[in-house]
Amino acid sequence: MNVLGLLPVMGQPRYAKRIAMMREQGAEVRCLAFDRPYHEGRPPDCAVEVLGSIPHGRYLFRLRVFLRSVGVIRRRIKDADVVYAFGLDMLLLGWLASLFLNKPLVLEIGDIRAVQTAGGLKGRLFRGLDKWLVRRAALVVFTAEDFYCCYYQDWLGLRLNHRVIENKIDFPVTPTAPKPLADGDTLVIGYFGVLRCEWSVRALAALADAYPDRLRIKVAGFSLLRAALLEDLDRRANVTVQGPYRSPRDLPALYGEVDMVWASYAPIAADDWNLRWARTNRFYEACAFGRPLVTRQGSNDGKWVAEYDIGLTLDAVEPEQAVARFKEVSPAVLRRWQENMRALPPSVFACTEEASSLHEAMRELVSQGRDHRP
């Protein structure tokens, strides 16, 4: 089976993970991608052709680059059995480029954007487009069950041929045993990944100031924040901020150095459905490496952290309010969370049958030999 992947960016670990799944099952994969300023944590392990460079914002410029790429995409699609599009914009490009070629399209949904759940005319128009566009896909892959059940099924009233493949780890892990914490020992918190939450940085700064001798904070990843914000955090003696890292190569060292993992957000707004439905890489990685989590009450991650009793869930509104909650993190409480982490079945955080399930679903599309466009 020859698969053509359409990637909106290079280096997104989830895209590389999915491509690795396909190749593991024997598929031949090549990708077309757009280059833009983004985290380069895990490049795809296959041949990649860059279609053009896209800056942040500048949507009219982005549209021109997309439209110029349609001819190239169409030529590459002719040699593929399946087109795998990461996101709705890539699905639209793939659909335009494959008109009358009778090639099945697979769509992967890793987020629900604010415009998809917005109120008013803008939201209704986009949901109408979304509803029409997602039907162009013969198979839809969701990274969270709630994306399908809550949004596409309940909000849009769709019944789709789909698979749920969570952001679980796809690599073997030999976690380092967490160090036992005694009274007076320093607790190390790690904030890793794509750094985009200003509230989290302010909360970590408040924690560093409140507990200069009790807490150390380690931050690593690709930042979408204002440089001054991280520079201010880094000025503290008990904080270390470093740049991007490679996944999964650098993960054992990062997670091995910390006692807890920061996976919280700002307070979730009433209309911020994505944070209620999504599952983060940090959740699965922290579970795999046996490091208790700090999460946001009301988020999907927070729900499962509370269910498994593997960390702290915050309901703080102001960043400074997170300080009081850390008085609860005693050595005994941390040990309990660590023990509960070790008791988790691997299926909670690691891939099991996902690769073979996806491969079988895609093989079925190819073998049907019909027009997959509704």
Short mmCIF file of C-alpha atoms in Angstrom, two decimals:
data_model
loop_
_atom_site.label_atom_id
_atom_site.label_comp_id
_atom_site.label_asym_id
_atom_site.label_seq_id
_atom_site.Cartn_x
_atom_site.Cartn_y
_atom_site.Cartn_z
CA MET A 1 0.00 0.00 0.00
CA ASN A 2 1.42 3.36 -1.08
CA VAL A 3 0.41 6.23 1.20
CA LEU A 4 0.83 9.93 0.46
CA GLY A 5 0.83 12.06 3.62
CA LEU A 6 -0.15 15.73 3.54
CA LEU A 7 1.46 17.63 6.44
CA PRO A 8 0.74 21.28 7.37
CA VAL A 9 4.08 21.48 9.25
CA MET A 10 7.28 19.50 9.68
CA GLY A 11 8.45 18.07 12.97
CA GLN A 12 5.11 17.59 14.76
CA PRO A 13 5.67 14.39 16.82
CA ARG A 14 2.11 13.13 16.24
CA TYR A 15 2.56 13.17 12.46
CA ALA A 16 5.86 11.30 12.70
CA LYS A 17 4.28 8.80 15.07
CA ARG A 18 1.44 8.04 12.65
CA ILE A 19 3.81 7.66 9.70
CA ALA A 20 5.93 5.28 11.76
CA MET A 21 2.79 3.22 12.49
CA MET A 22 2.02 2.89 8.79
CA ARG A 23 5.58 1.93 7.88
CA GLU A 24 5.69 -0.58 10.73
CA GLN A 25 2.75 -2.34 9.07
CA GLY A 26 4.53 -2.45 5.70
CA ALA A 27 3.10 0.62 3.97
CA GLU A 28 5.28 2.70 1.66
CA VAL A 29 4.91 6.29 2.81
CA ARG A 30 6.05 9.55 1.30
CA CYS A 31 4.94 13.00 2.42
CA LEU A 32 4.30 16.46 1.09
CA ALA A 33 4.73 19.17 3.71
CA PHE A 34 4.75 22.89 4.24
CA ASP A 35 7.62 24.58 6.01
CA ARG A 36 6.75 27.06 8.76
CA PRO A 37 8.24 28.23 12.08
CA TYR A 38 7.32 25.33 14.36
CA HIS A 39 8.64 22.72 16.75
CA GLU A 40 10.98 20.29 14.97
CA GLY A 41 10.87 17.70 17.72
CA ARG A 42 10.35 14.60 15.57
CA PRO A 43 10.76 14.74 11.79
CA PRO A 44 8.89 12.06 9.81
CA ASP A 45 10.98 9.00 9.00
CA CYS A 46 10.19 8.92 5.27
CA ALA A 47 10.82 10.87 2.08
CA VAL A 48 9.44 14.40 2.41
CA GLU A 49 8.95 17.00 -0.34
CA VAL A 50 8.48 20.59 0.83
CA LEU A 51 5.72 22.43 -1.04
CA GLY A 52 6.47 25.93 0.21
CA SER A 53 7.14 28.12 3.24
CA ILE A 54 4.34 29.66 5.27
CA PRO A 55 4.82 32.30 8.01
CA HIS A 56 2.53 32.60 11.03
CA GLY A 57 -0.62 34.55 10.25
CA ARG A 58 -0.73 36.14 6.75
CA TYR A 59 -3.68 34.01 5.67
CA LEU A 60 -3.94 35.40 2.13
CA PHE A 61 -0.28 34.56 1.54
CA ARG A 62 -0.91 31.09 2.97
CA LEU A 63 -3.86 30.61 0.60
CA ARG A 64 -1.67 31.47 -2.41
CA VAL A 65 0.96 28.93 -1.34
CA PHE A 66 -1.72 26.28 -0.85
CA LEU A 67 -3.32 26.89 -4.24
CA ARG A 68 0.05 26.86 -6.02
CA SER A 69 0.71 23.43 -4.53
CA VAL A 70 -2.42 21.73 -5.91
CA GLY A 71 -0.76 20.72 -9.20
CA VAL A 72 2.20 19.09 -7.45
CA ILE A 73 -0.09 17.29 -5.02
CA ARG A 74 -2.20 15.95 -7.87
CA ARG A 75 0.84 14.54 -9.66
CA ARG A 76 1.99 12.76 -6.49
CA ILE A 77 -1.49 11.46 -5.70
CA LYS A 78 -1.59 9.57 -8.99
CA ASP A 79 1.07 7.18 -7.64
CA ALA A 80 -0.62 6.67 -4.25
CA ASP A 81 -3.24 4.20 -3.07
CA VAL A 82 -4.35 6.34 -0.12
CA VAL A 83 -4.03 10.04 0.76
CA TYR A 84 -3.60 10.72 4.50
CA ALA A 85 -4.38 14.33 5.44
CA PHE A 86 -3.41 15.79 8.80
CA GLY A 87 -6.11 18.38 9.46
CA LEU A 88 -9.04 19.89 7.59
CA ASP A 89 -6.94 22.29 5.51
CA MET A 90 -4.85 19.38 4.20
CA LEU A 91 -8.03 17.39 3.52
CA LEU A 92 -9.39 20.26 1.42
CA LEU A 93 -6.14 20.41 -0.55
CA GLY A 94 -6.13 16.64 -0.99
CA TRP A 95 -9.74 16.62 -2.14
CA LEU A 96 -9.16 19.40 -4.69
CA ALA A 97 -6.00 17.73 -6.00
CA SER A 98 -7.59 14.28 -6.27
CA LEU A 99 -10.83 15.20 -8.07
CA PHE A 100 -11.80 12.40 -10.50
CA LEU A 101 -8.75 10.28 -9.52
CA ASN A 102 -10.81 7.95 -7.32
CA LYS A 103 -8.34 7.90 -4.41
CA PRO A 104 -9.55 7.33 -0.83
CA LEU A 105 -8.86 10.19 1.58
CA VAL A 106 -8.09 9.64 5.26
CA LEU A 107 -8.37 12.58 7.65
CA GLU A 108 -6.72 12.86 11.07
CA ILE A 109 -8.24 15.24 13.63
CA GLY A 110 -5.92 16.21 16.51
CA ASP A 111 -7.71 19.38 17.68
CA ILE A 112 -11.05 21.11 17.59
CA ARG A 113 -10.38 24.78 16.82
CA ALA A 114 -12.22 27.66 18.47
CA VAL A 115 -13.89 28.65 15.18
CA GLN A 116 -15.49 25.19 14.98
CA THR A 117 -17.41 25.73 18.22
CA ALA A 118 -17.86 29.50 17.97
CA GLY A 119 -21.25 31.11 18.34
CA GLY A 120 -22.91 33.38 15.83
CA LEU A 121 -22.83 33.36 12.06
CA LYS A 122 -19.09 32.66 11.82
CA GLY A 123 -19.42 29.48 13.85
CA ARG A 124 -22.48 28.26 11.93
CA LEU A 125 -20.80 28.88 8.58
CA PHE A 126 -17.65 27.05 9.59
CA ARG A 127 -19.58 24.09 11.02
CA GLY A 128 -21.46 23.86 7.73
CA LEU A 129 -18.14 23.78 5.86
CA ASP A 130 -16.70 21.32 8.37
CA LYS A 131 -19.70 19.02 7.98
CA TRP A 132 -19.40 19.06 4.19
CA LEU A 133 -15.64 18.68 4.17
CA VAL A 134 -15.29 15.83 6.65
CA ARG A 135 -17.64 13.76 4.50
CA ARG A 136 -15.03 13.86 1.71
CA ALA A 137 -12.93 11.52 3.88
CA ALA A 138 -13.50 7.79 3.63
CA LEU A 139 -11.98 7.30 7.09
CA VAL A 140 -11.44 9.75 9.97
CA VAL A 141 -8.86 9.21 12.72
CA PHE A 142 -9.43 11.06 16.02
CA THR A 143 -6.85 11.48 18.76
CA ALA A 144 -9.56 11.73 21.42
CA GLU A 145 -12.89 9.90 21.65
CA ASP A 146 -14.67 13.12 22.66
CA PHE A 147 -13.73 14.81 19.38
CA TYR A 148 -15.96 12.32 17.62
CA CYS A 149 -18.68 11.69 20.22
CA CYS A 150 -19.13 15.25 21.49
CA TYR A 151 -18.42 17.34 18.40
CA TYR A 152 -18.89 15.41 15.17
CA GLN A 153 -21.60 13.09 16.46
CA ASP A 154 -23.53 15.27 18.93
CA TRP A 155 -22.91 18.77 17.53
CA LEU A 156 -22.87 18.01 13.80
CA GLY A 157 -25.06 14.91 13.79
CA LEU A 158 -22.60 12.82 11.74
CA ARG A 159 -21.92 9.10 11.78
CA LEU A 160 -18.44 8.58 10.37
CA ASN A 161 -16.23 5.63 9.54
CA HIS A 162 -13.59 6.34 12.16
CA ARG A 163 -10.85 5.10 14.45
CA VAL A 164 -9.65 6.61 17.73
CA ILE A 165 -5.86 6.62 18.08
CA GLU A 166 -4.83 8.54 21.18
CA ASN A 167 -1.49 10.33 21.55
CA LYS A 168 0.00 7.35 23.35
CA ILE A 169 3.70 6.63 23.16
CA ASP A 170 4.90 4.34 20.40
CA PHE A 171 8.39 3.61 21.69
CA PRO A 172 9.75 1.33 24.45
CA VAL A 173 10.33 2.98 27.81
CA THR A 174 12.47 1.88 30.70
CA PRO A 175 11.52 4.53 33.25
CA THR A 176 14.05 5.60 35.84
CA ALA A 177 12.75 5.01 39.33
CA PRO A 178 11.58 8.28 40.89
CA LYS A 179 13.70 9.32 43.82
CA PRO A 180 12.04 9.03 47.23
CA LEU A 181 11.29 12.46 48.59
CA ALA A 182 11.87 13.20 52.27
CA ASP A 183 10.75 16.23 54.25
CA GLY A 184 12.90 19.16 53.21
CA ASP A 185 13.94 17.66 49.85
CA THR A 186 13.58 19.68 46.65
CA LEU A 187 10.66 18.85 44.36
CA VAL A 188 11.47 19.20 40.64
CA ILE A 189 8.65 20.13 38.21
CA GLY A 190 9.07 19.77 34.45
CA TYR A 191 7.15 21.75 31.81
CA PHE A 192 7.91 20.16 28.42
CA GLY A 193 6.63 20.32 24.83
CA VAL A 194 5.23 23.19 22.77
CA LEU A 195 5.15 26.09 25.24
CA ARG A 196 2.12 28.25 24.56
CA CYS A 197 0.34 28.87 27.89
CA GLU A 198 1.21 32.25 29.42
CA TRP A 199 -0.84 31.43 32.52
CA SER A 200 1.30 28.35 33.17
CA VAL A 201 4.53 30.36 32.94
CA ARG A 202 3.16 32.91 35.41
CA ALA A 203 2.03 30.14 37.76
CA LEU A 204 5.45 28.48 37.60
CA ALA A 205 7.08 31.83 38.34
CA ALA A 206 4.82 32.28 41.38
CA LEU A 207 5.73 28.78 42.60
CA ALA A 208 9.45 29.42 42.10
CA ASP A 209 9.18 32.64 44.12
CA ALA A 210 7.10 31.09 46.90
CA TYR A 211 9.29 28.01 47.37
CA PRO A 212 12.86 29.01 46.42
CA ASP A 213 14.39 26.20 48.49
CA ARG A 214 11.70 23.57 48.10
CA LEU A 215 11.02 23.71 44.33
CA ARG A 216 13.09 23.56 41.16
CA ILE A 217 11.48 24.06 37.76
CA LYS A 218 12.79 22.79 34.44
CA VAL A 219 11.27 24.10 31.18
CA ALA A 220 12.12 22.66 27.76
CA GLY A 221 10.53 22.85 24.33
CA PHE A 222 9.54 25.03 21.41
CA SER A 223 8.10 28.33 22.62
CA LEU A 224 5.20 30.23 21.04
CA LEU A 225 5.31 32.70 23.93
CA ARG A 226 6.80 36.18 24.08
CA ALA A 227 10.54 35.83 24.60
CA ALA A 228 10.48 38.28 27.52
CA LEU A 229 8.09 36.03 29.45
CA LEU A 230 10.43 33.02 29.45
CA GLU A 231 13.47 35.24 30.00
CA ASP A 232 11.85 36.62 33.14
CA LEU A 233 11.09 33.10 34.38
CA ASP A 234 14.64 31.97 33.65
CA ARG A 235 16.14 34.73 35.80
CA ARG A 236 15.18 32.83 38.93
CA ALA A 237 17.91 30.74 40.51
CA ASN A 238 15.66 27.69 40.89
CA VAL A 239 14.44 27.73 37.26
CA THR A 240 16.14 26.32 34.14
CA VAL A 241 14.77 27.13 30.67
CA GLN A 242 16.20 25.37 27.64
CA GLY A 243 15.19 25.29 24.00
CA PRO A 244 13.64 22.62 21.76
CA TYR A 245 14.44 18.95 22.12
CA ARG A 246 14.01 15.81 20.01
CA SER A 247 11.28 13.29 20.75
CA PRO A 248 11.59 10.47 21.68
CA ARG A 249 15.40 10.63 21.88
CA ASP A 250 15.59 13.25 24.65
CA LEU A 251 12.55 12.22 26.68
CA PRO A 252 14.24 9.75 29.08
CA ALA A 253 16.74 12.39 30.20
CA LEU A 254 14.07 15.10 30.56
CA TYR A 255 11.57 13.01 32.50
CA GLY A 256 14.33 11.33 34.51
CA GLU A 257 15.32 14.69 36.00
CA VAL A 258 11.89 15.65 37.36
CA ASP A 259 9.46 14.49 40.05
CA MET A 260 6.26 15.94 38.56
CA VAL A 261 5.12 17.09 35.12
CA TRP A 262 3.23 20.34 34.50
CA ALA A 263 0.26 19.75 32.17
CA SER A 264 -2.11 22.44 33.39
CA TYR A 265 -3.67 25.33 31.49
CA ALA A 266 -5.27 28.65 32.28
CA PRO A 267 -8.83 28.38 33.62
CA ILE A 268 -10.96 26.81 30.91
CA ALA A 269 -13.44 29.24 29.39
CA ALA A 270 -17.05 28.22 28.95
CA ASP A 271 -16.61 28.01 25.17
CA ASP A 272 -13.14 26.38 25.16
CA TRP A 273 -14.33 22.89 24.29
CA ASN A 274 -11.02 21.66 22.90
CA LEU A 275 -9.39 21.70 26.35
CA ARG A 276 -12.29 19.64 27.72
CA TRP A 277 -12.05 17.06 24.95
CA ALA A 278 -8.33 16.82 24.08
CA ARG A 279 -5.71 14.42 25.42
CA THR A 280 -2.15 15.76 25.60
CA ASN A 281 1.20 14.17 24.82
CA ARG A 282 2.34 15.22 28.30
CA PHE A 283 -0.27 12.97 29.91
CA TYR A 284 0.87 9.83 28.10
CA GLU A 285 4.58 10.60 28.43
CA ALA A 286 4.32 11.34 32.14
CA CYS A 287 2.43 8.08 32.73
CA ALA A 288 5.00 6.13 30.71
CA PHE A 289 7.89 7.56 32.73
CA GLY A 290 6.04 7.28 36.04
CA ARG A 291 5.95 11.00 36.87
CA PRO A 292 2.80 12.38 38.57
CA LEU A 293 1.05 15.26 36.82
CA VAL A 294 -0.21 18.75 37.56
CA THR A 295 -3.38 19.24 35.49
CA ARG A 296 -6.34 21.58 35.13
CA GLN A 297 -9.66 20.65 36.73
CA GLY A 298 -12.27 20.22 34.00
CA SER A 299 -9.80 19.13 31.31
CA ASN A 300 -9.79 15.62 29.88
CA ASP A 301 -6.35 15.00 31.36
CA GLY A 302 -7.52 16.32 34.72
CA LYS A 303 -10.47 13.94 34.71
CA TRP A 304 -8.18 10.92 34.37
CA VAL A 305 -5.54 12.22 36.78
CA ALA A 306 -8.27 12.45 39.41
CA GLU A 307 -9.72 9.04 38.42
CA TYR A 308 -6.36 7.27 38.68
CA ASP A 309 -5.15 9.44 41.60
CA ILE A 310 -1.84 10.19 39.89
CA GLY A 311 -1.35 13.88 40.53
CA LEU A 312 -2.71 17.30 41.38
CA THR A 313 -5.63 19.02 39.64
CA LEU A 314 -5.74 22.81 39.85
CA ASP A 315 -8.83 24.99 39.98
CA ALA A 316 -6.83 28.19 40.55
CA VAL A 317 -8.00 31.28 38.65
CA GLU A 318 -5.01 33.50 39.35
CA PRO A 319 -1.50 32.04 38.87
CA GLU A 320 -0.60 32.91 42.47
CA GLN A 321 -3.47 30.73 43.72
CA ALA A 322 -1.61 27.63 42.53
CA VAL A 323 0.96 28.24 45.27
CA ALA A 324 -1.35 27.19 48.11
CA ARG A 325 -2.21 23.87 46.45
CA PHE A 326 1.42 22.77 46.50
CA LYS A 327 1.34 22.70 50.29
CA GLU A 328 -0.59 19.43 49.76
CA VAL A 329 2.32 17.77 47.91
CA SER A 330 3.98 16.04 50.83
CA PRO A 331 6.47 13.15 50.44
CA ALA A 332 3.70 10.70 51.44
CA VAL A 333 1.26 12.10 48.84
CA LEU A 334 3.93 12.03 46.12
CA ARG A 335 4.73 8.38 46.98
CA ARG A 336 1.05 7.48 46.66
CA TRP A 337 0.84 9.09 43.23
CA GLN A 338 4.05 7.34 42.15
CA GLU A 339 2.72 3.96 43.30
CA ASN A 340 -0.54 4.54 41.45
CA MET A 341 1.46 5.47 38.33
CA ARG A 342 3.38 2.18 38.52
CA ALA A 343 0.08 0.28 38.81
CA LEU A 344 -1.34 1.69 35.56
CA PRO A 345 -1.77 -0.91 32.81
CA PRO A 346 0.45 -0.10 29.79
CA SER A 347 -2.63 0.27 27.57
CA VAL A 348 -3.37 3.57 29.37
CA PHE A 349 -0.30 5.26 27.89
CA ALA A 350 1.25 3.00 25.22
CA CYS A 351 0.04 1.89 21.79
CA THR A 352 -1.07 -1.73 21.51
CA GLU A 353 -3.23 -2.66 18.49
CA GLU A 354 -3.62 0.83 17.03
CA ALA A 355 -1.15 0.38 14.16
CA SER A 356 -2.70 -2.84 12.90
CA SER A 357 -6.24 -1.45 13.30
CA LEU A 358 -5.39 1.61 11.20
CA HIS A 359 -3.61 -0.49 8.57
CA GLU A 360 -6.56 -2.86 8.22
CA ALA A 361 -9.00 0.04 7.86
CA MET A 362 -6.87 1.65 5.14
CA ARG A 363 -6.35 -1.67 3.33
CA GLU A 364 -10.12 -2.11 3.29
CA LEU A 365 -10.53 1.27 1.58
CA VAL A 366 -8.04 0.30 -1.11
CA SER A 367 -9.52 -3.14 -1.66
CA GLN A 368 -13.05 -1.82 -2.07
CA GLY A 369 -12.02 -0.24 -5.39
CA ARG A 370 -14.87 2.23 -5.44
CA ASP A 371 -15.31 5.97 -5.52
CA HIS A 372 -14.83 7.12 -1.94
CA ARG A 373 -16.12 10.61 -2.54
CA PRO A 374 -19.70 10.97 -1.31
#
